[in-house]
Amino acid sequence: MFENICKIYAGTIGLAAIVAASSGFAEGEKTIEPTIPMDTSDPSYELWKTPRDDLGNGREAGPINVQRYPGGLGFAGIPTFFKQPLAFTTEDLVAGDVDVAVIAAYNDMGGGVRGAALGPMAIRALPGPMAWGVMRAEHMHTMVNPFEVLNIVDYGDAPNDPWSTHRTMDAVREFLAPVVATKNQRGENIIPVIVGGDHSLMYSNVAALSDVYGKGNVGVVHFDAHYDAGKNVFGHLISHSQPIYRLIDEGHVPGKNYIQVGLRGYYPSKSSFEWMREQGFRYHTMGEVELRGWEPVMEDVLKEANDGPEYMYISFDVDVLDPAYIPGTGTPEPNGLTPREVFPLIRRLCAESNVVGFELVELAPERGHGYESVLTSERIIRECLVGIALRKSGIDEKDYRSPLTLDDGRD
């Protein structure tokens, strides 16, 4: 073992290399009790995941609009996701006939505390140019306003133990499953949009969807520079570089229903790619994009997303984009995708496949110099909302664009 570790350090520096080589440590895997046990008598032991018991007291169920004015510019108003009303209980979701519940998840320990905990609030408080309320405009390419077509709420915060990724995973899974299982007044399941937080979240989020829709019934399209399927990291079984292995190993997602987009850099390793092939993964590296071009790769991703289970989940790690566009992330990797490539694919995936959940993770806004990382991240979520709105509106034309925006109408 020591010899293997020496080879790792001699050949490549960094945690990614350790993760890639760690699969050889799994034989005879043992678990140990923590050196310092937890004090379960501490009054704050479960305070972080125990909701107030008066969230619905003294009011009729339904979303609450906390904005004083009917509309405004991005820098004004009380910060909620997209300045949308708040919902606190599943009863609020039903009463509000909600389509989409946007949820903040602050976990950051799984990424070594790189700043992803600050992502959700940065998006809520984005001082960007996008107006809200009655001043909100249509999405220019499609002339569809998702905030008119869909009932969207800010569902507040998922539970987070800031000192334990392991405890957070179970708590988020238990928190999210009832939201997913809730049906609105039209009998449709609520679609969660989770804003992280580090990528360990994908385990709890997809597992929660699996709890509701059944194991093997949810496929995943995973945008990332890294493959995040490590088995062991310093003995830990979950971190932001391990959620995929856990999901595959526990049977939540069959490998053939797992699609990866944007892999590049120096990880995954040769053995990792071999494991992905054994599981039946479908993956599209930046090397493939360089060789074939983005358009045919994008069409393959869309085709694969509809070649599998009935339900689809999108996991979007912002480091799939080139750091020129999102420098604010914990593990930036050069030679990534561009917004011009990503936006239409996200919009089309959410319009042309049965997306039942979406997550955006690894936004670490303080690692960027301005608010461009937050702005681009927020627009990615908007593109998905537009896609869901297109689908709900019955617009089934592939890659739909409004004729008004394609040309000026002159012969």
mmCIF file of C-alpha atoms in Angstrom:
data_model
loop_
_atom_site.group_PDB
_atom_site.id
_atom_site.type_symbol
_atom_site.label_atom_id
_atom_site.label_comp_id
_atom_site.label_asym_id
_atom_site.label_seq_id
_atom_site.Cartn_x
_atom_site.Cartn_y
_atom_site.Cartn_z
ATOM 1 C CA MET A 1 0.000 0.000 0.000
ATOM 2 C CA PHE A 2 2.791 2.436 0.936
ATOM 3 C CA GLU A 3 4.455 1.765 -2.415
ATOM 4 C CA ASN A 4 1.206 2.578 -4.226
ATOM 5 C CA ILE A 5 0.829 5.834 -2.312
ATOM 6 C CA CYS A 6 4.391 6.816 -3.187
ATOM 7 C CA LYS A 7 3.633 6.228 -6.854
ATOM 8 C CA ILE A 8 0.595 8.455 -6.597
ATOM 9 C CA TYR A 9 2.540 11.348 -5.166
ATOM 10 C CA ALA A 10 5.409 10.825 -7.573
ATOM 11 C CA GLY A 11 3.177 10.800 -10.649
ATOM 12 C CA THR A 12 0.438 13.307 -9.922
ATOM 13 C CA ILE A 13 -0.216 15.856 -7.220
ATOM 14 C CA GLY A 14 -3.640 16.393 -5.714
ATOM 15 C CA LEU A 15 -6.692 14.754 -4.254
ATOM 16 C CA ALA A 16 -8.059 13.751 -7.666
ATOM 17 C CA ALA A 17 -5.111 11.433 -8.215
ATOM 18 C CA ILE A 18 -5.520 9.913 -4.770
ATOM 19 C CA VAL A 19 -9.201 9.259 -5.456
ATOM 20 C CA ALA A 20 -8.408 7.708 -8.836
ATOM 21 C CA ALA A 21 -5.927 5.273 -7.304
ATOM 22 C CA SER A 22 -7.869 4.565 -4.136
ATOM 23 C CA SER A 23 -10.063 1.836 -5.643
ATOM 24 C CA GLY A 24 -7.293 -0.619 -4.813
ATOM 25 C CA PHE A 25 -7.776 0.061 -1.091
ATOM 26 C CA ALA A 26 -11.331 -1.296 -1.070
ATOM 27 C CA GLU A 27 -10.418 -4.964 -0.584
ATOM 28 C CA GLY A 28 -11.149 -5.979 2.988
ATOM 29 C CA GLU A 29 -12.707 -2.582 3.651
ATOM 30 C CA LYS A 30 -13.363 -1.950 7.350
ATOM 31 C CA THR A 31 -15.358 0.622 9.228
ATOM 32 C CA ILE A 32 -14.387 2.119 12.561
ATOM 33 C CA GLU A 33 -16.167 4.022 15.291
ATOM 34 C CA PRO A 34 -15.312 7.717 15.497
ATOM 35 C CA THR A 35 -12.430 8.558 17.812
ATOM 36 C CA ILE A 36 -14.514 11.280 19.445
ATOM 37 C CA PRO A 37 -18.165 10.176 19.652
ATOM 38 C CA MET A 38 -21.019 12.654 19.386
ATOM 39 C CA ASP A 39 -22.889 13.977 22.391
ATOM 40 C CA THR A 40 -26.486 13.086 21.611
ATOM 41 C CA SER A 41 -27.656 14.866 24.789
ATOM 42 C CA ASP A 42 -26.531 18.224 23.399
ATOM 43 C CA PRO A 43 -29.700 20.324 22.832
ATOM 44 C CA SER A 44 -28.289 21.397 19.455
ATOM 45 C CA TYR A 45 -27.579 17.802 18.337
ATOM 46 C CA GLU A 46 -30.483 17.808 15.832
ATOM 47 C CA LEU A 47 -31.384 21.489 15.927
ATOM 48 C CA TRP A 48 -30.071 21.962 12.375
ATOM 49 C CA LYS A 49 -32.593 19.513 10.884
ATOM 50 C CA THR A 50 -35.602 20.045 13.158
ATOM 51 C CA PRO A 51 -38.077 22.416 11.522
ATOM 52 C CA ARG A 52 -40.140 24.821 13.578
ATOM 53 C CA ASP A 53 -43.423 23.238 14.579
ATOM 54 C CA ASP A 54 -45.389 26.448 13.962
ATOM 55 C CA LEU A 55 -44.601 26.990 10.281
ATOM 56 C CA GLY A 56 -48.251 26.709 9.299
ATOM 57 C CA ASN A 57 -49.888 28.034 12.447
ATOM 58 C CA GLY A 58 -52.266 30.962 12.221
ATOM 59 C CA ARG A 59 -52.449 31.145 8.453
ATOM 60 C CA GLU A 60 -54.068 29.464 5.507
ATOM 61 C CA ALA A 61 -51.828 27.126 3.557
ATOM 62 C CA GLY A 62 -50.234 28.609 0.473
ATOM 63 C CA PRO A 63 -47.134 30.448 -0.736
ATOM 64 C CA ILE A 64 -46.346 33.809 0.844
ATOM 65 C CA ASN A 65 -45.184 36.720 -1.293
ATOM 66 C CA VAL A 66 -42.807 38.758 0.878
ATOM 67 C CA GLN A 67 -42.181 41.537 -1.657
ATOM 68 C CA ARG A 68 -43.714 44.895 -0.810
ATOM 69 C CA TYR A 69 -43.978 46.018 -4.429
ATOM 70 C CA PRO A 70 -45.372 44.184 -7.477
ATOM 71 C CA GLY A 71 -42.056 44.280 -9.328
ATOM 72 C CA GLY A 72 -38.625 45.797 -9.585
ATOM 73 C CA LEU A 73 -35.047 45.453 -10.715
ATOM 74 C CA GLY A 74 -32.682 42.706 -9.596
ATOM 75 C CA PHE A 75 -30.972 44.676 -6.844
ATOM 76 C CA ALA A 76 -34.284 45.529 -5.143
ATOM 77 C CA GLY A 77 -36.664 43.431 -3.073
ATOM 78 C CA ILE A 78 -36.223 40.815 -0.375
ATOM 79 C CA PRO A 79 -33.837 38.052 -1.542
ATOM 80 C CA THR A 80 -35.677 34.877 -2.504
ATOM 81 C CA PHE A 81 -34.959 32.703 -5.513
ATOM 82 C CA PHE A 82 -36.057 34.809 -8.505
ATOM 83 C CA LYS A 83 -38.007 37.005 -6.029
ATOM 84 C CA GLN A 84 -40.655 34.273 -5.931
ATOM 85 C CA PRO A 85 -43.048 33.633 -3.032
ATOM 86 C CA LEU A 86 -41.955 31.469 -0.120
ATOM 87 C CA ALA A 87 -43.435 28.091 0.803
ATOM 88 C CA PHE A 88 -42.655 26.329 4.061
ATOM 89 C CA THR A 89 -44.706 23.137 4.068
ATOM 90 C CA THR A 90 -45.944 20.566 1.583
ATOM 91 C CA GLU A 91 -49.436 21.896 2.322
ATOM 92 C CA ASP A 92 -48.257 25.236 0.920
ATOM 93 C CA LEU A 93 -47.113 23.463 -2.237
ATOM 94 C CA VAL A 94 -50.524 21.880 -2.752
ATOM 95 C CA ALA A 95 -52.489 25.025 -1.949
ATOM 96 C CA GLY A 96 -50.309 27.041 -4.325
ATOM 97 C CA ASP A 97 -50.648 24.453 -7.104
ATOM 98 C CA VAL A 98 -46.862 24.616 -7.342
ATOM 99 C CA ASP A 99 -44.905 23.237 -10.289
ATOM 100 C CA VAL A 100 -41.344 23.944 -9.182
ATOM 101 C CA ALA A 101 -39.858 24.295 -5.688
ATOM 102 C CA VAL A 102 -36.408 25.895 -5.558
ATOM 103 C CA ILE A 103 -34.407 24.767 -2.540
ATOM 104 C CA ALA A 104 -31.114 25.970 -1.053
ATOM 105 C CA ALA A 105 -28.593 23.388 0.157
ATOM 106 C CA TYR A 106 -25.510 24.700 1.956
ATOM 107 C CA ASN A 107 -23.309 21.648 2.394
ATOM 108 C CA ASP A 108 -19.633 22.379 1.797
ATOM 109 C CA MET A 109 -17.685 19.863 3.891
ATOM 110 C CA GLY A 110 -17.810 17.328 1.050
ATOM 111 C CA GLY A 111 -15.622 19.622 -1.034
ATOM 112 C CA GLY A 112 -13.149 20.490 1.683
ATOM 113 C CA VAL A 113 -14.942 23.784 2.462
ATOM 114 C CA ARG A 114 -14.162 25.668 -0.733
ATOM 115 C CA GLY A 115 -17.023 28.162 -0.482
ATOM 116 C CA ALA A 116 -19.944 26.372 -2.145
ATOM 117 C CA ALA A 117 -22.077 27.025 0.947
ATOM 118 C CA LEU A 118 -22.311 30.635 -0.198
ATOM 119 C CA GLY A 119 -23.788 29.752 -3.601
ATOM 120 C CA PRO A 120 -27.525 29.648 -2.796
ATOM 121 C CA MET A 121 -27.686 33.006 -1.032
ATOM 122 C CA ALA A 122 -25.589 34.626 -3.754
ATOM 123 C CA ILE A 123 -28.147 33.540 -6.353
ATOM 124 C CA ARG A 124 -31.037 34.713 -4.173
ATOM 125 C CA ALA A 125 -29.428 38.132 -3.757
ATOM 126 C CA LEU A 126 -27.999 38.469 -7.269
ATOM 127 C CA PRO A 127 -27.848 42.224 -8.068
ATOM 128 C CA GLY A 128 -28.187 41.530 -11.758
ATOM 129 C CA PRO A 129 -30.211 43.346 -14.401
ATOM 130 C CA MET A 130 -33.111 40.875 -14.553
ATOM 131 C CA ALA A 131 -36.373 42.451 -13.436
ATOM 132 C CA TRP A 132 -38.950 40.551 -11.384
ATOM 133 C CA GLY A 133 -42.685 40.519 -10.730
ATOM 134 C CA VAL A 134 -44.870 42.392 -13.219
ATOM 135 C CA MET A 135 -41.714 43.863 -14.803
ATOM 136 C CA ARG A 136 -40.321 40.459 -15.734
ATOM 137 C CA ALA A 137 -39.786 39.854 -19.463
ATOM 138 C CA GLU A 138 -40.021 36.778 -21.661
ATOM 139 C CA HIS A 139 -37.040 34.580 -22.433
ATOM 140 C CA MET A 140 -35.908 36.206 -25.686
ATOM 141 C CA HIS A 141 -35.115 33.082 -27.724
ATOM 142 C CA THR A 142 -38.497 31.467 -27.068
ATOM 143 C CA MET A 143 -40.742 34.385 -26.031
ATOM 144 C CA VAL A 144 -41.887 32.229 -23.100
ATOM 145 C CA ASN A 145 -41.960 33.561 -19.546
ATOM 146 C CA PRO A 146 -41.532 30.598 -17.173
ATOM 147 C CA PHE A 147 -42.786 32.664 -14.239
ATOM 148 C CA GLU A 148 -46.123 33.110 -15.965
ATOM 149 C CA VAL A 149 -46.431 29.527 -17.218
ATOM 150 C CA LEU A 150 -45.216 27.839 -14.015
ATOM 151 C CA ASN A 151 -46.008 28.285 -10.350
ATOM 152 C CA ILE A 152 -42.538 28.589 -8.843
ATOM 153 C CA VAL A 153 -41.706 29.034 -5.157
ATOM 154 C CA ASP A 154 -38.666 29.368 -2.948
ATOM 155 C CA TYR A 155 -39.004 26.402 -0.599
ATOM 156 C CA GLY A 156 -36.325 27.631 1.764
ATOM 157 C CA ASP A 157 -33.345 25.666 2.991
ATOM 158 C CA ALA A 158 -32.581 21.976 3.147
ATOM 159 C CA PRO A 159 -31.084 20.815 6.470
ATOM 160 C CA ASN A 160 -27.329 21.036 6.765
ATOM 161 C CA ASP A 161 -24.952 19.916 9.488
ATOM 162 C CA PRO A 162 -21.971 22.137 8.603
ATOM 163 C CA TRP A 163 -19.575 19.773 10.375
ATOM 164 C CA SER A 164 -20.726 16.518 8.788
ATOM 165 C CA THR A 165 -21.383 15.590 5.169
ATOM 166 C CA HIS A 166 -22.497 12.140 6.309
ATOM 167 C CA ARG A 167 -25.239 13.444 8.609
ATOM 168 C CA THR A 168 -26.345 15.969 6.013
ATOM 169 C CA MET A 169 -26.857 13.326 3.321
ATOM 170 C CA ASP A 170 -29.550 11.395 5.189
ATOM 171 C CA ALA A 171 -31.231 14.588 6.365
ATOM 172 C CA VAL A 172 -31.453 16.086 2.865
ATOM 173 C CA ARG A 173 -32.782 12.824 1.490
ATOM 174 C CA GLU A 174 -35.489 12.702 4.174
ATOM 175 C CA PHE A 175 -36.312 16.373 3.581
ATOM 176 C CA LEU A 176 -36.512 16.143 -0.199
ATOM 177 C CA ALA A 177 -38.495 12.924 -0.687
ATOM 178 C CA PRO A 178 -41.805 14.338 0.676
ATOM 179 C CA VAL A 179 -41.436 17.370 -1.596
ATOM 180 C CA VAL A 180 -40.948 15.156 -4.652
ATOM 181 C CA ALA A 181 -43.861 12.939 -3.605
ATOM 182 C CA THR A 182 -46.221 15.893 -3.184
ATOM 183 C CA LYS A 183 -48.673 16.351 -6.030
ATOM 184 C CA ASN A 184 -50.118 19.705 -7.006
ATOM 185 C CA GLN A 185 -53.799 20.272 -7.691
ATOM 186 C CA ARG A 186 -53.374 18.878 -11.216
ATOM 187 C CA GLY A 187 -51.980 15.614 -9.878
ATOM 188 C CA GLU A 188 -48.408 16.368 -11.006
ATOM 189 C CA ASN A 189 -45.383 15.790 -8.804
ATOM 190 C CA ILE A 190 -43.479 18.832 -7.651
ATOM 191 C CA ILE A 191 -40.185 19.356 -9.511
ATOM 192 C CA PRO A 192 -37.370 20.284 -7.113
ATOM 193 C CA VAL A 193 -34.565 22.599 -8.226
ATOM 194 C CA ILE A 194 -31.744 22.341 -5.697
ATOM 195 C CA VAL A 195 -29.091 25.041 -5.504
ATOM 196 C CA GLY A 196 -25.921 23.910 -3.728
ATOM 197 C CA GLY A 197 -23.650 23.423 -2.044
ATOM 198 C CA ASP A 198 -21.039 20.888 -3.069
ATOM 199 C CA HIS A 199 -21.619 17.900 -5.334
ATOM 200 C CA SER A 200 -21.986 15.316 -2.576
ATOM 201 C CA LEU A 201 -25.597 16.556 -2.702
ATOM 202 C CA MET A 202 -26.219 14.494 -5.809
ATOM 203 C CA TYR A 203 -26.267 11.347 -3.694
ATOM 204 C CA SER A 204 -29.036 12.528 -1.382
ATOM 205 C CA ASN A 205 -31.014 14.232 -4.147
ATOM 206 C CA VAL A 206 -31.053 11.307 -6.581
ATOM 207 C CA ALA A 207 -31.627 8.824 -3.764
ATOM 208 C CA ALA A 208 -34.676 10.860 -2.695
ATOM 209 C CA LEU A 209 -36.029 10.756 -6.248
ATOM 210 C CA SER A 210 -35.365 7.026 -6.312
ATOM 211 C CA ASP A 211 -37.304 6.659 -3.057
ATOM 212 C CA VAL A 212 -40.337 8.230 -4.742
ATOM 213 C CA TYR A 213 -40.111 6.996 -8.334
ATOM 214 C CA GLY A 214 -38.445 3.660 -7.639
ATOM 215 C CA LYS A 215 -34.922 2.353 -8.046
ATOM 216 C CA GLY A 216 -33.796 2.234 -11.650
ATOM 217 C CA ASN A 217 -36.571 4.542 -12.844
ATOM 218 C CA VAL A 218 -34.591 7.805 -12.796
ATOM 219 C CA GLY A 219 -31.762 8.530 -15.224
ATOM 220 C CA VAL A 220 -29.132 11.215 -14.730
ATOM 221 C CA VAL A 221 -27.470 13.661 -17.105
ATOM 222 C CA HIS A 222 -24.383 14.852 -15.271
ATOM 223 C CA PHE A 223 -22.485 17.961 -16.385
ATOM 224 C CA ASP A 224 -19.031 18.088 -14.842
ATOM 225 C CA ALA A 225 -15.330 18.413 -15.512
ATOM 226 C CA HIS A 226 -14.775 15.471 -13.139
ATOM 227 C CA TYR A 227 -16.430 12.069 -12.960
ATOM 228 C CA ASP A 228 -17.188 12.067 -9.212
ATOM 229 C CA ALA A 229 -17.357 8.290 -8.886
ATOM 230 C CA GLY A 230 -14.485 7.680 -6.497
ATOM 231 C CA LYS A 231 -15.000 4.803 -4.098
ATOM 232 C CA ASN A 232 -12.831 5.833 -1.154
ATOM 233 C CA VAL A 233 -11.249 9.110 -0.096
ATOM 234 C CA PHE A 234 -9.121 8.830 3.059
ATOM 235 C CA GLY A 235 -11.578 6.212 4.275
ATOM 236 C CA HIS A 236 -14.646 8.392 3.722
ATOM 237 C CA LEU A 237 -17.458 6.930 1.649
ATOM 238 C CA ILE A 238 -19.108 10.206 0.612
ATOM 239 C CA SER A 239 -17.693 13.509 -0.577
ATOM 240 C CA HIS A 240 -18.136 15.716 -3.618
ATOM 241 C CA SER A 241 -16.012 13.271 -5.618
ATOM 242 C CA GLN A 242 -17.966 10.121 -4.689
ATOM 243 C CA PRO A 243 -21.750 10.466 -5.092
ATOM 244 C CA ILE A 244 -21.962 8.538 -8.367
ATOM 245 C CA TYR A 245 -20.305 5.416 -7.040
ATOM 246 C CA ARG A 246 -22.742 5.323 -4.114
ATOM 247 C CA LEU A 247 -25.760 5.753 -6.392
ATOM 248 C CA ILE A 248 -24.612 3.018 -8.762
ATOM 249 C CA ASP A 249 -23.527 0.673 -5.988
ATOM 250 C CA GLU A 250 -26.860 1.008 -4.169
ATOM 251 C CA GLY A 251 -28.852 0.460 -7.353
ATOM 252 C CA HIS A 252 -30.551 3.850 -7.524
ATOM 253 C CA VAL A 253 -29.369 4.480 -11.092
ATOM 254 C CA PRO A 254 -28.272 1.759 -13.535
ATOM 255 C CA GLY A 255 -24.997 2.625 -15.240
ATOM 256 C CA LYS A 256 -26.650 2.541 -18.687
ATOM 257 C CA ASN A 257 -28.922 5.384 -17.551
ATOM 258 C CA TYR A 258 -26.032 7.575 -16.456
ATOM 259 C CA ILE A 259 -24.806 10.184 -18.966
ATOM 260 C CA GLN A 260 -21.782 12.395 -18.368
ATOM 261 C CA VAL A 261 -20.897 15.562 -20.269
ATOM 262 C CA GLY A 262 -17.767 17.714 -20.229
ATOM 263 C CA LEU A 263 -15.115 15.483 -18.615
ATOM 264 C CA ARG A 264 -11.582 16.804 -19.028
ATOM 265 C CA GLY A 265 -8.256 17.485 -17.352
ATOM 266 C CA TYR A 266 -6.324 14.748 -15.551
ATOM 267 C CA TYR A 267 -9.147 12.809 -13.938
ATOM 268 C CA PRO A 268 -10.847 10.310 -14.384
ATOM 269 C CA SER A 269 -7.983 7.901 -14.763
ATOM 270 C CA LYS A 270 -7.627 4.913 -17.096
ATOM 271 C CA SER A 271 -9.058 2.538 -14.476
ATOM 272 C CA SER A 272 -11.940 4.949 -13.875
ATOM 273 C CA PHE A 273 -12.887 4.993 -17.559
ATOM 274 C CA GLU A 274 -12.693 1.190 -17.585
ATOM 275 C CA TRP A 275 -15.063 1.050 -14.593
ATOM 276 C CA MET A 276 -17.465 3.427 -16.359
ATOM 277 C CA ARG A 277 -17.471 1.176 -19.415
ATOM 278 C CA GLU A 278 -18.120 -1.882 -17.260
ATOM 279 C CA GLN A 279 -21.156 -0.125 -15.774
ATOM 280 C CA GLY A 280 -22.458 0.885 -19.199
ATOM 281 C CA PHE A 281 -22.035 4.647 -18.709
ATOM 282 C CA ARG A 282 -22.493 6.926 -21.677
ATOM 283 C CA TYR A 283 -19.974 9.731 -21.486
ATOM 284 C CA HIS A 284 -18.862 12.661 -23.607
ATOM 285 C CA THR A 285 -15.463 14.154 -22.853
ATOM 286 C CA MET A 286 -14.119 17.460 -24.080
ATOM 287 C CA GLY A 287 -11.750 15.377 -26.194
ATOM 288 C CA GLU A 288 -14.800 14.047 -28.040
ATOM 289 C CA VAL A 289 -16.163 17.580 -28.407
ATOM 290 C CA GLU A 290 -12.849 18.728 -29.898
ATOM 291 C CA LEU A 291 -12.904 15.852 -32.367
ATOM 292 C CA ARG A 292 -16.562 15.793 -33.410
ATOM 293 C CA GLY A 293 -17.750 19.310 -32.645
ATOM 294 C CA TRP A 294 -20.388 20.383 -30.113
ATOM 295 C CA GLU A 295 -23.545 20.021 -32.235
ATOM 296 C CA PRO A 296 -23.362 16.242 -32.839
ATOM 297 C CA VAL A 297 -22.356 15.633 -29.233
ATOM 298 C CA MET A 298 -25.314 17.697 -28.018
ATOM 299 C CA GLU A 299 -27.705 15.732 -30.223
ATOM 300 C CA ASP A 300 -26.304 12.470 -28.839
ATOM 301 C CA VAL A 301 -26.879 13.662 -25.267
ATOM 302 C CA LEU A 302 -30.483 14.581 -26.069
ATOM 303 C CA LYS A 303 -31.082 11.228 -27.744
ATOM 304 C CA GLU A 304 -29.534 9.307 -24.836
ATOM 305 C CA ALA A 305 -31.575 11.249 -22.281
ATOM 306 C CA ASN A 306 -34.718 9.834 -23.880
ATOM 307 C CA ASP A 307 -33.297 6.342 -24.326
ATOM 308 C CA GLY A 308 -33.860 4.890 -20.898
ATOM 309 C CA PRO A 309 -36.095 5.417 -17.884
ATOM 310 C CA GLU A 310 -39.257 7.485 -17.808
ATOM 311 C CA TYR A 311 -37.803 10.132 -15.503
ATOM 312 C CA MET A 312 -34.704 12.267 -15.900
ATOM 313 C CA TYR A 313 -32.604 14.247 -13.407
ATOM 314 C CA ILE A 314 -30.004 16.859 -14.336
ATOM 315 C CA SER A 315 -26.952 17.392 -12.157
ATOM 316 C CA PHE A 316 -25.017 20.498 -13.154
ATOM 317 C CA ASP A 317 -21.609 21.156 -11.642
ATOM 318 C CA VAL A 318 -20.657 24.675 -12.674
ATOM 319 C CA ASP A 319 -17.033 23.662 -13.244
ATOM 320 C CA VAL A 320 -18.148 22.017 -16.508
ATOM 321 C CA LEU A 321 -17.972 25.541 -17.917
ATOM 322 C CA ASP A 322 -14.623 27.067 -18.692
ATOM 323 C CA PRO A 323 -13.415 29.157 -15.726
ATOM 324 C CA ALA A 324 -13.412 32.174 -18.031
ATOM 325 C CA TYR A 325 -17.200 32.135 -17.534
ATOM 326 C CA ILE A 326 -17.425 30.768 -13.987
ATOM 327 C CA PRO A 327 -14.179 31.380 -12.097
ATOM 328 C CA GLY A 328 -16.108 31.120 -8.832
ATOM 329 C CA THR A 329 -15.878 27.388 -8.209
ATOM 330 C CA GLY A 330 -13.716 25.199 -6.024
ATOM 331 C CA THR A 331 -12.211 22.948 -8.708
ATOM 332 C CA PRO A 332 -11.878 25.012 -11.905
ATOM 333 C CA GLU A 333 -10.617 23.178 -14.971
ATOM 334 C CA PRO A 334 -9.514 24.961 -18.187
ATOM 335 C CA ASN A 335 -10.846 24.094 -21.655
ATOM 336 C CA GLY A 336 -14.456 23.789 -20.634
ATOM 337 C CA LEU A 337 -17.832 24.411 -22.223
ATOM 338 C CA THR A 338 -19.208 27.863 -22.965
ATOM 339 C CA PRO A 339 -22.599 29.357 -22.031
ATOM 340 C CA ARG A 340 -23.493 29.409 -25.729
ATOM 341 C CA GLU A 341 -23.073 25.613 -25.773
ATOM 342 C CA VAL A 342 -24.643 24.893 -22.382
ATOM 343 C CA PHE A 343 -27.720 27.129 -22.381
ATOM 344 C CA PRO A 344 -29.545 25.548 -25.361
ATOM 345 C CA LEU A 345 -28.734 22.021 -24.225
ATOM 346 C CA ILE A 346 -30.092 22.625 -20.715
ATOM 347 C CA ARG A 347 -33.185 24.288 -22.149
ATOM 348 C CA ARG A 348 -33.758 21.434 -24.580
ATOM 349 C CA LEU A 349 -33.181 18.705 -21.991
ATOM 350 C CA CYS A 350 -35.786 20.289 -19.729
ATOM 351 C CA ALA A 351 -38.200 20.726 -22.642
ATOM 352 C CA GLU A 352 -37.661 17.499 -24.553
ATOM 353 C CA SER A 353 -37.284 14.950 -21.742
ATOM 354 C CA ASN A 354 -39.294 14.242 -18.605
ATOM 355 C CA VAL A 355 -37.129 16.126 -16.122
ATOM 356 C CA VAL A 356 -38.259 15.537 -12.534
ATOM 357 C CA GLY A 357 -35.424 17.378 -10.800
ATOM 358 C CA PHE A 358 -32.464 19.667 -11.365
ATOM 359 C CA GLU A 359 -29.478 20.657 -9.282
ATOM 360 C CA LEU A 360 -26.777 23.294 -9.687
ATOM 361 C CA VAL A 361 -23.763 22.765 -7.455
ATOM 362 C CA GLU A 362 -20.204 23.893 -6.683
ATOM 363 C CA LEU A 363 -20.809 27.615 -7.178
ATOM 364 C CA ALA A 364 -18.317 29.318 -4.849
ATOM 365 C CA PRO A 365 -19.001 32.997 -5.530
ATOM 366 C CA GLU A 366 -16.191 34.469 -3.450
ATOM 367 C CA ARG A 367 -13.602 32.695 -5.609
ATOM 368 C CA GLY A 368 -14.559 34.918 -8.535
ATOM 369 C CA HIS A 369 -13.661 38.576 -8.925
ATOM 370 C CA GLY A 370 -17.131 39.839 -9.746
ATOM 371 C CA TYR A 371 -20.646 38.500 -9.928
ATOM 372 C CA GLU A 372 -20.245 36.870 -13.354
ATOM 373 C CA SER A 373 -20.116 33.386 -11.786
ATOM 374 C CA VAL A 374 -23.414 33.961 -9.984
ATOM 375 C CA LEU A 375 -24.999 35.594 -13.033
ATOM 376 C CA THR A 376 -24.101 32.688 -15.324
ATOM 377 C CA SER A 377 -25.211 30.121 -12.735
ATOM 378 C CA GLU A 378 -28.559 31.812 -12.281
ATOM 379 C CA ARG A 379 -29.081 31.914 -16.042
ATOM 380 C CA ILE A 380 -28.418 28.166 -16.264
ATOM 381 C CA ILE A 381 -31.259 27.547 -13.821
ATOM 382 C CA ARG A 382 -33.463 29.924 -15.798
ATOM 383 C CA GLU A 383 -32.797 27.964 -18.994
ATOM 384 C CA CYS A 384 -34.097 24.821 -17.310
ATOM 385 C CA LEU A 385 -37.188 26.671 -16.079
ATOM 386 C CA VAL A 386 -37.827 27.887 -19.627
ATOM 387 C CA GLY A 387 -37.545 24.313 -20.872
ATOM 388 C CA ILE A 388 -40.003 23.040 -18.265
ATOM 389 C CA ALA A 389 -42.360 25.872 -19.220
ATOM 390 C CA LEU A 390 -42.114 24.956 -22.913
ATOM 391 C CA ARG A 391 -43.009 21.370 -22.071
ATOM 392 C CA LYS A 392 -45.938 22.416 -19.899
ATOM 393 C CA SER A 393 -47.159 24.763 -22.638
ATOM 394 C CA GLY A 394 -47.310 21.852 -25.072
ATOM 395 C CA ILE A 395 -44.626 23.276 -27.355
ATOM 396 C CA ASP A 396 -43.031 20.067 -28.559
ATOM 397 C CA GLU A 397 -41.000 21.375 -31.486
ATOM 398 C CA LYS A 398 -37.370 20.379 -31.031
ATOM 399 C CA ASP A 399 -35.068 23.274 -30.176
ATOM 400 C CA TYR A 400 -37.995 25.661 -30.348
ATOM 401 C CA ARG A 401 -37.160 29.310 -31.084
ATOM 402 C CA SER A 402 -39.637 32.114 -31.580
ATOM 403 C CA PRO A 403 -39.730 33.198 -35.257
ATOM 404 C CA LEU A 404 -39.607 36.801 -34.000
ATOM 405 C CA THR A 405 -36.071 36.348 -32.727
ATOM 406 C CA LEU A 406 -34.582 34.407 -35.650
ATOM 407 C CA ASP A 407 -34.751 37.121 -38.309
ATOM 408 C CA ASP A 408 -36.179 40.598 -38.823
ATOM 409 C CA GLY A 409 -38.911 39.426 -41.193
ATOM 410 C CA ARG A 410 -37.572 41.134 -44.300
ATOM 411 C CA ASP A 411 -37.297 39.218 -47.578
#
